[in-house]
XYZ file of C-alpha atoms in Angstrom:
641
model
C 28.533 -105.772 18.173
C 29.000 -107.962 21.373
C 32.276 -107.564 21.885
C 31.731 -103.770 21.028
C 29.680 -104.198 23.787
C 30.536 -105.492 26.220
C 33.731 -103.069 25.675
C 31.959 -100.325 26.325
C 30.211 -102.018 29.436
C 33.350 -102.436 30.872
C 35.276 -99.343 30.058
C 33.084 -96.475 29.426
C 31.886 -96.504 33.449
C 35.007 -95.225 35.086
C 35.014 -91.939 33.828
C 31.270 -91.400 35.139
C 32.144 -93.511 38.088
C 35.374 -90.928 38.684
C 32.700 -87.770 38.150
C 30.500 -89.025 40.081
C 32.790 -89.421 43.251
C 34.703 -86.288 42.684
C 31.072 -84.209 42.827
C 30.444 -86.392 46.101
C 33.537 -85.617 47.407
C 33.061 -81.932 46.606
C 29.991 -81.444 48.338
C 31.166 -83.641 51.892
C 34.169 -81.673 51.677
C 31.920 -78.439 51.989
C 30.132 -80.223 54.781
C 33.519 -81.271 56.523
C 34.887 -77.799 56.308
C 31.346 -76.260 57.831
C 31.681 -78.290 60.969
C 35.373 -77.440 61.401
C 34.699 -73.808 60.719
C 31.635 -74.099 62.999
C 32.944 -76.179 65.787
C 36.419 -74.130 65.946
C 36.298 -71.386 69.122
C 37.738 -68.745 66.365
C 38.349 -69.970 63.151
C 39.452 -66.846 61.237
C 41.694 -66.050 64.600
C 43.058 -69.889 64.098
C 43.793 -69.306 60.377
C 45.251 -66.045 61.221
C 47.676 -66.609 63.560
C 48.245 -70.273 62.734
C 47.677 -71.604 65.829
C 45.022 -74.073 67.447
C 43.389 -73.813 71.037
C 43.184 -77.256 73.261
C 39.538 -77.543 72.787
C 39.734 -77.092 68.725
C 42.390 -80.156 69.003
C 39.873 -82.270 70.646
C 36.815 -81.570 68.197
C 39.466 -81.786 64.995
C 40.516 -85.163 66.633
C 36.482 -86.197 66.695
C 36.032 -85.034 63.403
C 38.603 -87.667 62.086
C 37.079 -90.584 64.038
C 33.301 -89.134 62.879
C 33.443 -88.631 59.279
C 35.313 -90.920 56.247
C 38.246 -88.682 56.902
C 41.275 -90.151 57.518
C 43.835 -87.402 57.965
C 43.702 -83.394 56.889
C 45.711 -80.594 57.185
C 45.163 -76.974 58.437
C 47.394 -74.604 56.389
C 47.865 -70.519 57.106
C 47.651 -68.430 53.810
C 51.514 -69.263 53.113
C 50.349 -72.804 52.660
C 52.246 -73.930 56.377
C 50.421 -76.704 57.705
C 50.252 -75.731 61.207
C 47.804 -78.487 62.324
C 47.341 -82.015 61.043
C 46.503 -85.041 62.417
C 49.934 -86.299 61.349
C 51.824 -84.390 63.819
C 55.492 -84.719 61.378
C 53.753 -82.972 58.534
C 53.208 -79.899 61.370
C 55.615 -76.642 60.366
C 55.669 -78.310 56.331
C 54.967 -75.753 53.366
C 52.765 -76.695 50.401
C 55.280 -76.811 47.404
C 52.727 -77.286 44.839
C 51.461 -74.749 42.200
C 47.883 -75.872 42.216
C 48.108 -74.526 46.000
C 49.187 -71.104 45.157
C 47.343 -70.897 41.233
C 44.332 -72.848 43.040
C 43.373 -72.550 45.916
C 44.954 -69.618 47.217
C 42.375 -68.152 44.774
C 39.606 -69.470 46.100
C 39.117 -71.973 44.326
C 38.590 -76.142 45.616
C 41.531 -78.715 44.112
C 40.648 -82.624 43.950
C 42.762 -85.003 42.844
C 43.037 -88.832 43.726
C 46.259 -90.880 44.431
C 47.012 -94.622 44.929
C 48.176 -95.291 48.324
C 49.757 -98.120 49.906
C 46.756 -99.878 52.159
C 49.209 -99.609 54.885
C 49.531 -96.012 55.582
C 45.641 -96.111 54.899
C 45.341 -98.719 58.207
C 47.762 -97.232 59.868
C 46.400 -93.616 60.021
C 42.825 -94.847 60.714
C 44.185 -96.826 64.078
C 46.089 -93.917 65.472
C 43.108 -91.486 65.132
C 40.973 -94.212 67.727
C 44.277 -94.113 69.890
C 44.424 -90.377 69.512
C 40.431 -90.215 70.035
C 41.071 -92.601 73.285
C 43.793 -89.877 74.599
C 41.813 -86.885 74.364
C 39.157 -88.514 75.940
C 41.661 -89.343 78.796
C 42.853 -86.247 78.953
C 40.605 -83.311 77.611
C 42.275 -79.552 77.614
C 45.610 -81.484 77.212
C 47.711 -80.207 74.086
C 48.641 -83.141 71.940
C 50.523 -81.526 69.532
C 53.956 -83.080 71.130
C 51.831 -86.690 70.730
C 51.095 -86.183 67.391
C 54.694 -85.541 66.388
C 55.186 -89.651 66.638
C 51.908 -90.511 64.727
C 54.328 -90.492 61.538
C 56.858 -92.195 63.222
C 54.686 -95.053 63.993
C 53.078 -95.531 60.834
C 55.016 -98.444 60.115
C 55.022 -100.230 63.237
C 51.260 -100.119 62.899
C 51.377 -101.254 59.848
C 52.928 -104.797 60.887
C 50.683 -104.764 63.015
C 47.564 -104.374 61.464
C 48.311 -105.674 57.898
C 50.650 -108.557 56.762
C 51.795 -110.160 53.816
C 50.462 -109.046 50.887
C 47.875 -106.740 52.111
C 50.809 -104.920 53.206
C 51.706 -104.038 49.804
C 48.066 -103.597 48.684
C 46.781 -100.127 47.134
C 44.220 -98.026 47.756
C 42.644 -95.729 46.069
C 42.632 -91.872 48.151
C 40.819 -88.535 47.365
C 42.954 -85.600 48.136
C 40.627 -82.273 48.273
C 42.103 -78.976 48.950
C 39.116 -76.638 50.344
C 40.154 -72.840 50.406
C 38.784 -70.746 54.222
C 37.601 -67.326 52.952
C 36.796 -64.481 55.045
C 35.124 -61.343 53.571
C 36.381 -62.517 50.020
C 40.529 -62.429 51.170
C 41.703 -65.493 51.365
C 42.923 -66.959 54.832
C 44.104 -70.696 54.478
C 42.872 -74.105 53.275
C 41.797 -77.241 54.846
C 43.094 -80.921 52.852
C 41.135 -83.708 53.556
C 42.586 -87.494 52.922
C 39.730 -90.170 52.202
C 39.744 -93.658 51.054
C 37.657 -93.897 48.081
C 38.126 -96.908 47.355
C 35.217 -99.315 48.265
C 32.756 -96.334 47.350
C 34.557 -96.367 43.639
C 34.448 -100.100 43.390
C 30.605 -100.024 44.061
C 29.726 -97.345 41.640
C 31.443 -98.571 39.319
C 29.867 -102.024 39.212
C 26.343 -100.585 39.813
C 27.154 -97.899 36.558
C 28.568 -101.178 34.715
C 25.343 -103.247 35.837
C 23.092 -100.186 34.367
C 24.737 -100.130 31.063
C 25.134 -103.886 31.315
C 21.221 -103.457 31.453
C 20.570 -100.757 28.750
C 23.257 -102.282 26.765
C 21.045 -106.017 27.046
C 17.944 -103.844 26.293
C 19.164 -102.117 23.195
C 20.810 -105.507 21.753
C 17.826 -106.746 22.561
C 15.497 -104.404 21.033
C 17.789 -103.816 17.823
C 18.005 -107.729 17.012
C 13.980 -108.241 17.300
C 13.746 -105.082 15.321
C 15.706 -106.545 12.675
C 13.648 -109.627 12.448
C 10.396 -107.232 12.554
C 12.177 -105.645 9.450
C 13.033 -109.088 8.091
C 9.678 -110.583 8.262
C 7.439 -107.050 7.392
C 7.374 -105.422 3.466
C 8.878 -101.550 3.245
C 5.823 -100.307 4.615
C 6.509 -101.550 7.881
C 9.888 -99.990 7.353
C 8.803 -97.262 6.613
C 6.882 -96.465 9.276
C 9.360 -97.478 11.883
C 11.597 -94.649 10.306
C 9.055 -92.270 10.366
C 8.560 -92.997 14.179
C 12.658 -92.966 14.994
C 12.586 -89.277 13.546
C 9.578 -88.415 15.458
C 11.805 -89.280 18.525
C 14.899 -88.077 17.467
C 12.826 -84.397 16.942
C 12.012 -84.905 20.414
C 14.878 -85.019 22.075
C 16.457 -82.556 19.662
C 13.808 -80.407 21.012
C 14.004 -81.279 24.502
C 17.589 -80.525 24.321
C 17.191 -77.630 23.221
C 15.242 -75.906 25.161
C 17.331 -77.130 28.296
C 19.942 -75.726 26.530
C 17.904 -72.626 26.310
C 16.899 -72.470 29.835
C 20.115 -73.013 30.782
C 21.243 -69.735 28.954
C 18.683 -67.848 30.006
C 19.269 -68.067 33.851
C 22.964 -67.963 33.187
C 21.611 -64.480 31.074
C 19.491 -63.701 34.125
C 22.400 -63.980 36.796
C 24.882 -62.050 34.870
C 22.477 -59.059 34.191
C 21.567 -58.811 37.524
C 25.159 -58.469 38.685
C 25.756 -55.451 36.124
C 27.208 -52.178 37.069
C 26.252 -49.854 34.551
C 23.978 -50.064 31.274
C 27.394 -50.014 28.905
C 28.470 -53.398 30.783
C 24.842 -55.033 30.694
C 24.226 -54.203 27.139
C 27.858 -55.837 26.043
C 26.413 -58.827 28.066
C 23.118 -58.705 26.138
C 25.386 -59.151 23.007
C 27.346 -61.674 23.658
C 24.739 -64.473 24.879
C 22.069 -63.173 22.628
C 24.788 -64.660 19.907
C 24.576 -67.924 21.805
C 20.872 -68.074 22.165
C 19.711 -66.760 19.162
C 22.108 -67.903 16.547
C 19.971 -67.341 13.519
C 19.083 -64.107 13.738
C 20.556 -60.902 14.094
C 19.712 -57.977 16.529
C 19.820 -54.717 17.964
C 18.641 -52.607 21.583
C 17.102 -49.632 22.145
C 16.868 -47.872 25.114
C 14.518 -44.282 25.838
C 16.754 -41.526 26.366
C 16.429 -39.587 29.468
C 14.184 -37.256 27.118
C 12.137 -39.732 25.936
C 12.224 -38.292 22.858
C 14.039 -40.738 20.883
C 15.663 -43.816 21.825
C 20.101 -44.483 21.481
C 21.049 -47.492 20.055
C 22.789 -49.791 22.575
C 23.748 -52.978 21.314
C 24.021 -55.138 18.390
C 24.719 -58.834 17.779
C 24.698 -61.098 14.847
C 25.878 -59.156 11.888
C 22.631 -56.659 13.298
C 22.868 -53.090 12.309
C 22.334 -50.172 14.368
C 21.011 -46.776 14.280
C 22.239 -43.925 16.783
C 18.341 -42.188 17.360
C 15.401 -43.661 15.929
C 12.165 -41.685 16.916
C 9.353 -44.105 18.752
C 6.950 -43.063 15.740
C 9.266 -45.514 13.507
C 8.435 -48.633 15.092
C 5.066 -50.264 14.701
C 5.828 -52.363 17.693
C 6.245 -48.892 19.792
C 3.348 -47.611 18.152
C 0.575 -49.857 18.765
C 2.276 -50.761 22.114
C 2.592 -54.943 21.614
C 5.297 -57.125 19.921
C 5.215 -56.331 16.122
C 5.994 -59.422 13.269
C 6.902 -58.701 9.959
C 5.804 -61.334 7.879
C 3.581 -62.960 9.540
C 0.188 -61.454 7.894
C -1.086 -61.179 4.206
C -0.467 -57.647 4.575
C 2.637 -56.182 6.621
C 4.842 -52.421 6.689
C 8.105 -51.957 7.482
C 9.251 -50.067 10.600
C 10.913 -46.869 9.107
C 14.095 -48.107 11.725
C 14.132 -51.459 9.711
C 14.862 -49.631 6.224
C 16.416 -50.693 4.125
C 14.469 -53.619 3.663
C 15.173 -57.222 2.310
C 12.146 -58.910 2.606
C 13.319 -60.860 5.837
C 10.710 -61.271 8.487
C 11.695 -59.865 11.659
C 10.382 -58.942 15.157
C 9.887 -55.679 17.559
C 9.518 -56.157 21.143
C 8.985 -52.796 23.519
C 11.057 -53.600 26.090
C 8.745 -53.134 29.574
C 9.921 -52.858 32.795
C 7.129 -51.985 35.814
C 4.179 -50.643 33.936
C 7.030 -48.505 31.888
C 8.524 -49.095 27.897
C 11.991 -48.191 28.536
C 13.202 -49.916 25.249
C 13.041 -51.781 21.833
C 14.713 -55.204 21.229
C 14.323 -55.735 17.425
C 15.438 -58.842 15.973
C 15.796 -60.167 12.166
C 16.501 -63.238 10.501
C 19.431 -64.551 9.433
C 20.084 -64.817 5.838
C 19.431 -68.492 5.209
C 17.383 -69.272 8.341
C 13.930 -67.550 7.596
C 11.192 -70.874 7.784
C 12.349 -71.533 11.377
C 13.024 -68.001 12.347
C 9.580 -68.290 13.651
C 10.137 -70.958 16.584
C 12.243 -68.663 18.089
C 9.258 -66.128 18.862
C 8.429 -67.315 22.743
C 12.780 -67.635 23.716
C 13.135 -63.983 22.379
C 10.310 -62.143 24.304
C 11.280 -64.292 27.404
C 14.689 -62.691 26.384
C 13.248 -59.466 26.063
C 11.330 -59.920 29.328
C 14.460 -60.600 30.701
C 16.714 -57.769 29.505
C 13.951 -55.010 30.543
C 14.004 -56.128 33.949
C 17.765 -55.227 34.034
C 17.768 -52.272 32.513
C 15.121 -51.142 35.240
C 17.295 -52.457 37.786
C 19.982 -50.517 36.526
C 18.486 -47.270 36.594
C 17.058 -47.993 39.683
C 19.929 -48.646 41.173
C 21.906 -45.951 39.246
C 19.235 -43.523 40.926
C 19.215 -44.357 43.886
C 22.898 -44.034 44.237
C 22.126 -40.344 42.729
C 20.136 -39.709 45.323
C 22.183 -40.755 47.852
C 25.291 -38.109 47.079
C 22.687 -35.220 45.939
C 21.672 -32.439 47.563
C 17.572 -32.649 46.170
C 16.777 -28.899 46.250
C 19.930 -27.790 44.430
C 21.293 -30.789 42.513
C 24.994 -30.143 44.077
C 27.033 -32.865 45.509
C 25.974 -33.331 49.418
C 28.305 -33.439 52.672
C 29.044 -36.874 52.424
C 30.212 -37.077 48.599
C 31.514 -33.687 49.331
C 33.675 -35.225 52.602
C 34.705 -38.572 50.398
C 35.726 -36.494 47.439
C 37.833 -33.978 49.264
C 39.377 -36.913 51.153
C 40.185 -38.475 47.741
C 42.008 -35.344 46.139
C 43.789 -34.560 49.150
C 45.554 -38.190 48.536
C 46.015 -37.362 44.943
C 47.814 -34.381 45.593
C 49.530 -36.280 48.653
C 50.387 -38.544 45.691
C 51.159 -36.248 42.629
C 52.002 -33.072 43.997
C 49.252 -31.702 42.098
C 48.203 -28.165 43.870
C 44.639 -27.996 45.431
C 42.374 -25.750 46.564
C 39.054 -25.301 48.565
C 36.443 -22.476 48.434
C 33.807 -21.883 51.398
C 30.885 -19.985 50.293
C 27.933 -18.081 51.996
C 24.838 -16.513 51.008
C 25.054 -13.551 52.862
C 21.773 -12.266 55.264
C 19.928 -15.024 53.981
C 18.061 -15.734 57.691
C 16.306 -12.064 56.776
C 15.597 -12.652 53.063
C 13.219 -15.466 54.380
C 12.114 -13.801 56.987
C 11.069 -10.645 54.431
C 10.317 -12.902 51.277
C 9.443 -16.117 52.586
C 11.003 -19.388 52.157
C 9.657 -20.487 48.547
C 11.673 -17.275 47.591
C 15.076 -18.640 49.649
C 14.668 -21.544 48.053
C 14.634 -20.442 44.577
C 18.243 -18.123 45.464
C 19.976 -21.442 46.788
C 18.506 -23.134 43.661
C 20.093 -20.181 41.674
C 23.522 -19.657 43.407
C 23.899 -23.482 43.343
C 23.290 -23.438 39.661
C 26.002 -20.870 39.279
C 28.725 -22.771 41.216
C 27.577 -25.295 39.243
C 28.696 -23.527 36.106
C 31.697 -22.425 37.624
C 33.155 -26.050 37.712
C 35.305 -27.483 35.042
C 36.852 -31.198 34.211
C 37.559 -33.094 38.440
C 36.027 -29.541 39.997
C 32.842 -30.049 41.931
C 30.201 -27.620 43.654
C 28.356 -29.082 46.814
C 26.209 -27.843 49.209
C 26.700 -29.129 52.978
C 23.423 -27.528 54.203
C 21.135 -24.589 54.379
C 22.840 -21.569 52.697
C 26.589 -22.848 52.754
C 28.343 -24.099 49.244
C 31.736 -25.410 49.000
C 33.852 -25.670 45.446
C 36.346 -28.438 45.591
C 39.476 -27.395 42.766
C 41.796 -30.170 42.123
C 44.909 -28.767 40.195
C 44.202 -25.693 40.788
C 46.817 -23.121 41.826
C 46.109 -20.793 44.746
C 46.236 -17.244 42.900
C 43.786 -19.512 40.225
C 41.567 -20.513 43.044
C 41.352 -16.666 44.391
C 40.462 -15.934 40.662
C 38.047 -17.812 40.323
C 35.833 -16.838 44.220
C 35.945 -13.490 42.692
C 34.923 -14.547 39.890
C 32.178 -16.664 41.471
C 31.355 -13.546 43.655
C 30.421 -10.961 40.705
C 28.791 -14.020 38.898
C 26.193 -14.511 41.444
C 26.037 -10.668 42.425
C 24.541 -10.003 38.881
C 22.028 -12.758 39.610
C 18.629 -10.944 38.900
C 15.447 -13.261 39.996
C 11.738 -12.683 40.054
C 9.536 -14.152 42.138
C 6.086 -13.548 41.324
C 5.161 -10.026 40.416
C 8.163 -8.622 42.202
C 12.509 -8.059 41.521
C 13.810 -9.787 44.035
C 16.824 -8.162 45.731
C 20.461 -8.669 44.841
C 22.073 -11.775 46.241
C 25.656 -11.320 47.805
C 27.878 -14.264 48.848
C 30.799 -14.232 50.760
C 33.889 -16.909 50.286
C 36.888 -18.169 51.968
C 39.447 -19.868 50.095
C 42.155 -22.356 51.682
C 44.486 -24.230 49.915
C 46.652 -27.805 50.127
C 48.983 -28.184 52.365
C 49.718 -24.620 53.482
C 45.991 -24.733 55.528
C 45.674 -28.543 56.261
C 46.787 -32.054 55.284
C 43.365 -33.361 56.715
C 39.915 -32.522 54.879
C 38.452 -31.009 58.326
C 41.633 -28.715 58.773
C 40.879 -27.527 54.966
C 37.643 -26.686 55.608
C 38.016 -25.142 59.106
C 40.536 -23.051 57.462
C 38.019 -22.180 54.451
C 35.459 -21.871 57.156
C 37.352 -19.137 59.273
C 38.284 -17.281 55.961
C 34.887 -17.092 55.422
C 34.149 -15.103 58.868
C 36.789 -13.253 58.191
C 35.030 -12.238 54.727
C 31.958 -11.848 57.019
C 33.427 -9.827 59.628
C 34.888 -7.481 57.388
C 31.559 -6.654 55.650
C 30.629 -9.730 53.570
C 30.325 -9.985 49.197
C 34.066 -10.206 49.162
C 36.528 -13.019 49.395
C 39.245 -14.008 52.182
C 42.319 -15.990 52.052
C 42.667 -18.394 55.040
C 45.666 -17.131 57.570
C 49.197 -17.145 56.790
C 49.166 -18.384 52.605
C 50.233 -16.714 49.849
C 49.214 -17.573 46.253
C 51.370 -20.408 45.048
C 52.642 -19.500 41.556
C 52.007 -22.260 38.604
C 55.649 -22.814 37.870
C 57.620 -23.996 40.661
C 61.003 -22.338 39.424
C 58.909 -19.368 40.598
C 58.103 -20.755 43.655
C 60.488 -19.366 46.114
C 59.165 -15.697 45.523
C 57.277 -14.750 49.349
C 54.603 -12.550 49.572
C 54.003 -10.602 52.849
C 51.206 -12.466 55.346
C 50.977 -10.024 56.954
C 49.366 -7.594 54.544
C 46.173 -6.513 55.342
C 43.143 -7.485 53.161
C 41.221 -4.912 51.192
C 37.737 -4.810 51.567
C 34.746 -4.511 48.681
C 37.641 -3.661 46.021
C 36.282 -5.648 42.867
C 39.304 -7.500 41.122
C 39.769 -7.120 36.850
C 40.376 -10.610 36.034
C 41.518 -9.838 32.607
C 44.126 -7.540 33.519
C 45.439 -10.290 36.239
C 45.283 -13.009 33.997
C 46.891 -11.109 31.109
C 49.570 -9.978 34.274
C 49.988 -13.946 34.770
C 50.524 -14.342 31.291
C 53.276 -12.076 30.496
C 55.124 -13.217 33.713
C 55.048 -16.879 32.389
C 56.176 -16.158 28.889
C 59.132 -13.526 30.106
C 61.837 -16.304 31.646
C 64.272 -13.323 32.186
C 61.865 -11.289 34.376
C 63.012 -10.327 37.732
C 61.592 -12.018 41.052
C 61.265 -8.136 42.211
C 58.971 -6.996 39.457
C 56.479 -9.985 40.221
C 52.487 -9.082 39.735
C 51.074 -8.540 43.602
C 48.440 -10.373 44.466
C 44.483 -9.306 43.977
C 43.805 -6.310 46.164
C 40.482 -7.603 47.369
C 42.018 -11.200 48.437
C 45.533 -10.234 49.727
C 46.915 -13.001 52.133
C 45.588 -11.988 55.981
């Protein structure tokens, strides 16, 4: 047992000694890269552009001669040092992987190297002469000086360390700290520091401590064993009974740090959730961590409130898709439910079928609100200490329904931000975004696209004769039919007061004109009543404009859409306008060559049959061999302008 001992006194230190340093070196790295990044005129202009202004030399130089750092490099994000205090290693790439895997990534490298004491020495007494030149001659540039630092290493060296101190080693820390900027990576800084004094202490104050407990637990085990020599088994016994009293201590102290631990590590990853899909996969998977022994399930309100959607499982749990809040007792009477617990119990319709397993409901709150139901079970095999688990599963529960409301929160706010509040249609600025984004899909693709401009015509005198609760209720109801209008990436918004735009992604031109007409008699046999009275019939008017003929930039689309729209006005309104100079693009681009006339004048308040067109379409598409000549002309009411 000595020697054991005394083994373990001497060896076991260094790894905590060599943890212990490379956490101390971590955080004075940190603290060494803050005052470079802090001192520097520019630093992200520095990293950038790999170079170093007179003054920056001068503070890096201080730094050296301020801090345990012996030498460090500057490198660009190519990993080129293009400042060190060696002035040879100046213009040098980083040929390690770690550098590129690492650090380029973000992420800090340590590693520790022995060094002969020479270079050590030598690189700490050309900093002072380097600190003594810039001091002589501030605003100078020293990088030509620091080109012979390496040079003279060795002559230093002889200097400054003979015999066999010469060909001591020492013990250096090499840390790689990555310089990010708005998460993209722009360099790294290397620090060089001789660790090894600072190891040598530690480790003989770690080996004095477990010298120490090592002495006190010898110690305590040899007068225990003459306690057990001299005393009869009841002393024995008693002394056993006390070691598992402590060993259930720490088993439970352990425990719940473990359990702490998981829950803020729960608590963090929540809270940095996107969407209710990717918070309750997250619930899952550390629910299995924290509550091993028992299995569970989520519930979350839909948006009716009707019923709640099962959201997660974990455990072996099971699942329903709906369960009604009138199955759970726990929803019921409005506090955590426990199955088993009293003389008497029932079983939550949701829980059927039944084993006999105790189990818990927690309603999920979340500001004054039940937005869910965590339910948990336990484990076959695990049911007497299913029960200790009761205060770590509502803090759980706690935990997940303060997410959840996040979530929503968040996810409705963000509604509101793109949603036009009277109408429910997409406002100007998702309306601007999305337009921008299909117009670089069809950049992209060559998909066709198409924009339609509408306009509730003499809407000004509608409120003025029916008042403005009455407008209201026509932009809620032409809205509404735009809405319907839309189908798979197509989207209705309203930019303001009584103007609607349809954005139509892969949608060919003669479709797009289609479909305004379409639109047009749609809301045209709109009939609304407000209060005791018809009110009269709604007429819109639209301009259509379509990718690229009328615009490769979203405001030259909707300018075109726009003055196709004052055309439709000008020309009586409730009909619809091509912009200027297109002609409907057919579907199949062998077909494409066929021209229509632009300069064909457009035919007013002629309604268009749909049918027939699309059945015209049709037949065109499924003849190959029909001539270009007997192509269908275009709608008479939206002929090309």
């Amino acid at each position: 047992m000595l020697v054991i001992t005394l083994a373990a006194v001497y060896w076991a230190p260094a790894p905590i000694a060599e943890r212990l340093i490379r956490d101390d070196i971590h955080a004075q790295a940190e603290l060494w890269k803050k005052q470079v990044i802090l001192q520097m005129d520019d630093a992200e202009n520095s990293f950038t552009t790999s170079s170093v202004t007179a003054h920056d030399q001068r503070f890096l130089r201080l730094l050296v001669e301020a801090t345990d750092v012996y030498r460090f490099h500057l490198f660009d994000s190519s990993g080129k040092i293009f400042w060190s205090t060696d002035g040879a290693q100046i213009g040098t790439m980083a040929e390690s992987d770690y550098f590129h895997q690492l650090v380029a990534k973000g992420l800090v490298y340590y590693k520790t190297e022995d060094k002969p004491a020479w270079e050590v020495t030598a690189a700490q007494h050309i900093k002072v002469q380097q600190q003594a030149a810039t001091d002589d001659s501030y605003g100078h540039d020293h990088t030509h000086d620091q080109g012979h630092s390496h040079e003279n290493l060795t002559s230093v060296s002889q200097s400054y360390l003979t015999g066999d101190a010469a060909d001591a080693m020492r013990q250096v820390a090499e840390i790689y700290v990555p310089f990010m900027h708005n998460g993209h990576f722009d360099g790294a800084i290397e620090f060089y520091t001789d660790i090894t004094e600072t190891r040598a202490n530690i480790l003989n104050r770690v080996r004095l401590l477990l010298a120490g407990i090592a002495g006190a637990v010898v110690m305590t085990m040899i007068t225990a064993g003459m306690l057990l020599h001299r005393n009869n088994a009841r002393h024995v016994t008693q002394l056993n009974r006390r070691n598992d009293k402590e060993r259930d201590i720490i088993d439970q102290q352990l425990r719940l740090a473990r359990e702490v631990q998981l829950l803020g590590e729960l608590n963090e990853w929540l809270q940095s959730s996107h969407s209710l899909e990717e918070l309750f996969e997250m619930v899952a998977r550390f629910m299995t961590h924290i509550l091993p022994n028992a299995e569970g399930s989520v519930y979350v309100y839909s948006n009716s409130r009707d019923v709640l959607d099962g959201s997660a499982k974990w455990n072996g749990g099971t699942v329903k898709p709906h369960i009604h809040p009138e199955e759970c007792w726990g929803l019921r009477r409005g506090r955590t439910y426990e199955y088993g617990a009293s003389e008497v119990d029932f079983v939550c319709d949701h829980a059927e079928p039944h084993d006999g397993r105790p189990y818990y409901c927690f309603p999920i709150l979340a500001h004054g609100e039940t937005v869910g139901l965590m339910h948990l079970r336990a484990a076959a095999g695990h049911e007497a200490n299913f029960r200790q688990n009761k205060k770590l599963a509502r803090m759980c529960a706690e935990q997940i329904s303060m997410a959840i409301a996040n979530v929503r929160m968040r996810d409705q706010l963000q509604d509101q931000s793109v949603r036009d509040p009277l109408t429910g249609l997409f406002n100007r600025r998702h309306m601007t975004e999305t337009l921008r984004k299909a117009i670089g899909n069809s950049q992209s693709t060559g998909a066709p696209l198409s924009l339609i401009a509408v306009d509730v015509d003499h809407f000004k005198k509608f409120n003025d004769n029916h008042g403005h609760d009455a407008g209201d209720m026509i932009l809620r109801a032409v809205g509404s039919a735009l809405e319907k209008a839309c189908d798979g990436d197509q989207i209705a918004c309203r930019p303001g007061g009584e103007e609607f735009t349809l954005i139509l992604p892969g949608v060919y031109d003669a479709d797009a004109l289609i479909k305004a007409e379409a639109l047009r008699q749609a809301v045209e046999a709109i009939s609304l009543r407000y209060g005791d009275k018809t009110l009269p019939t709604v007429t819109i008017s639209l301009g259509v404009s379509h990718y690229p003929q009328h615009g490769s930039m979203p405001q030259d689309l909707m300018r075109s859409a726009d003055e196709a729209l004052y055309e439709a006005k000008a020309h009586g309104r409730n009909q619809v306008q091509q912009a200027m100079g297109a002609a409907p693009q057919p579907r199949d681009a062998s077909v494409a060559n066929t021209s229509t006339d632009a300069s064909a004048p457009a035919i007013e308040d002629t309604p268009i049959d749909v049918k027939n067109w699309d059945q015209d379409r049709a037949s065109d598409r499924t003849d190959p061999d029909a001539k270009k000549g007997d192509d269908k002309p275009s709608p008479p009411a939206v002929a090309a302008q």
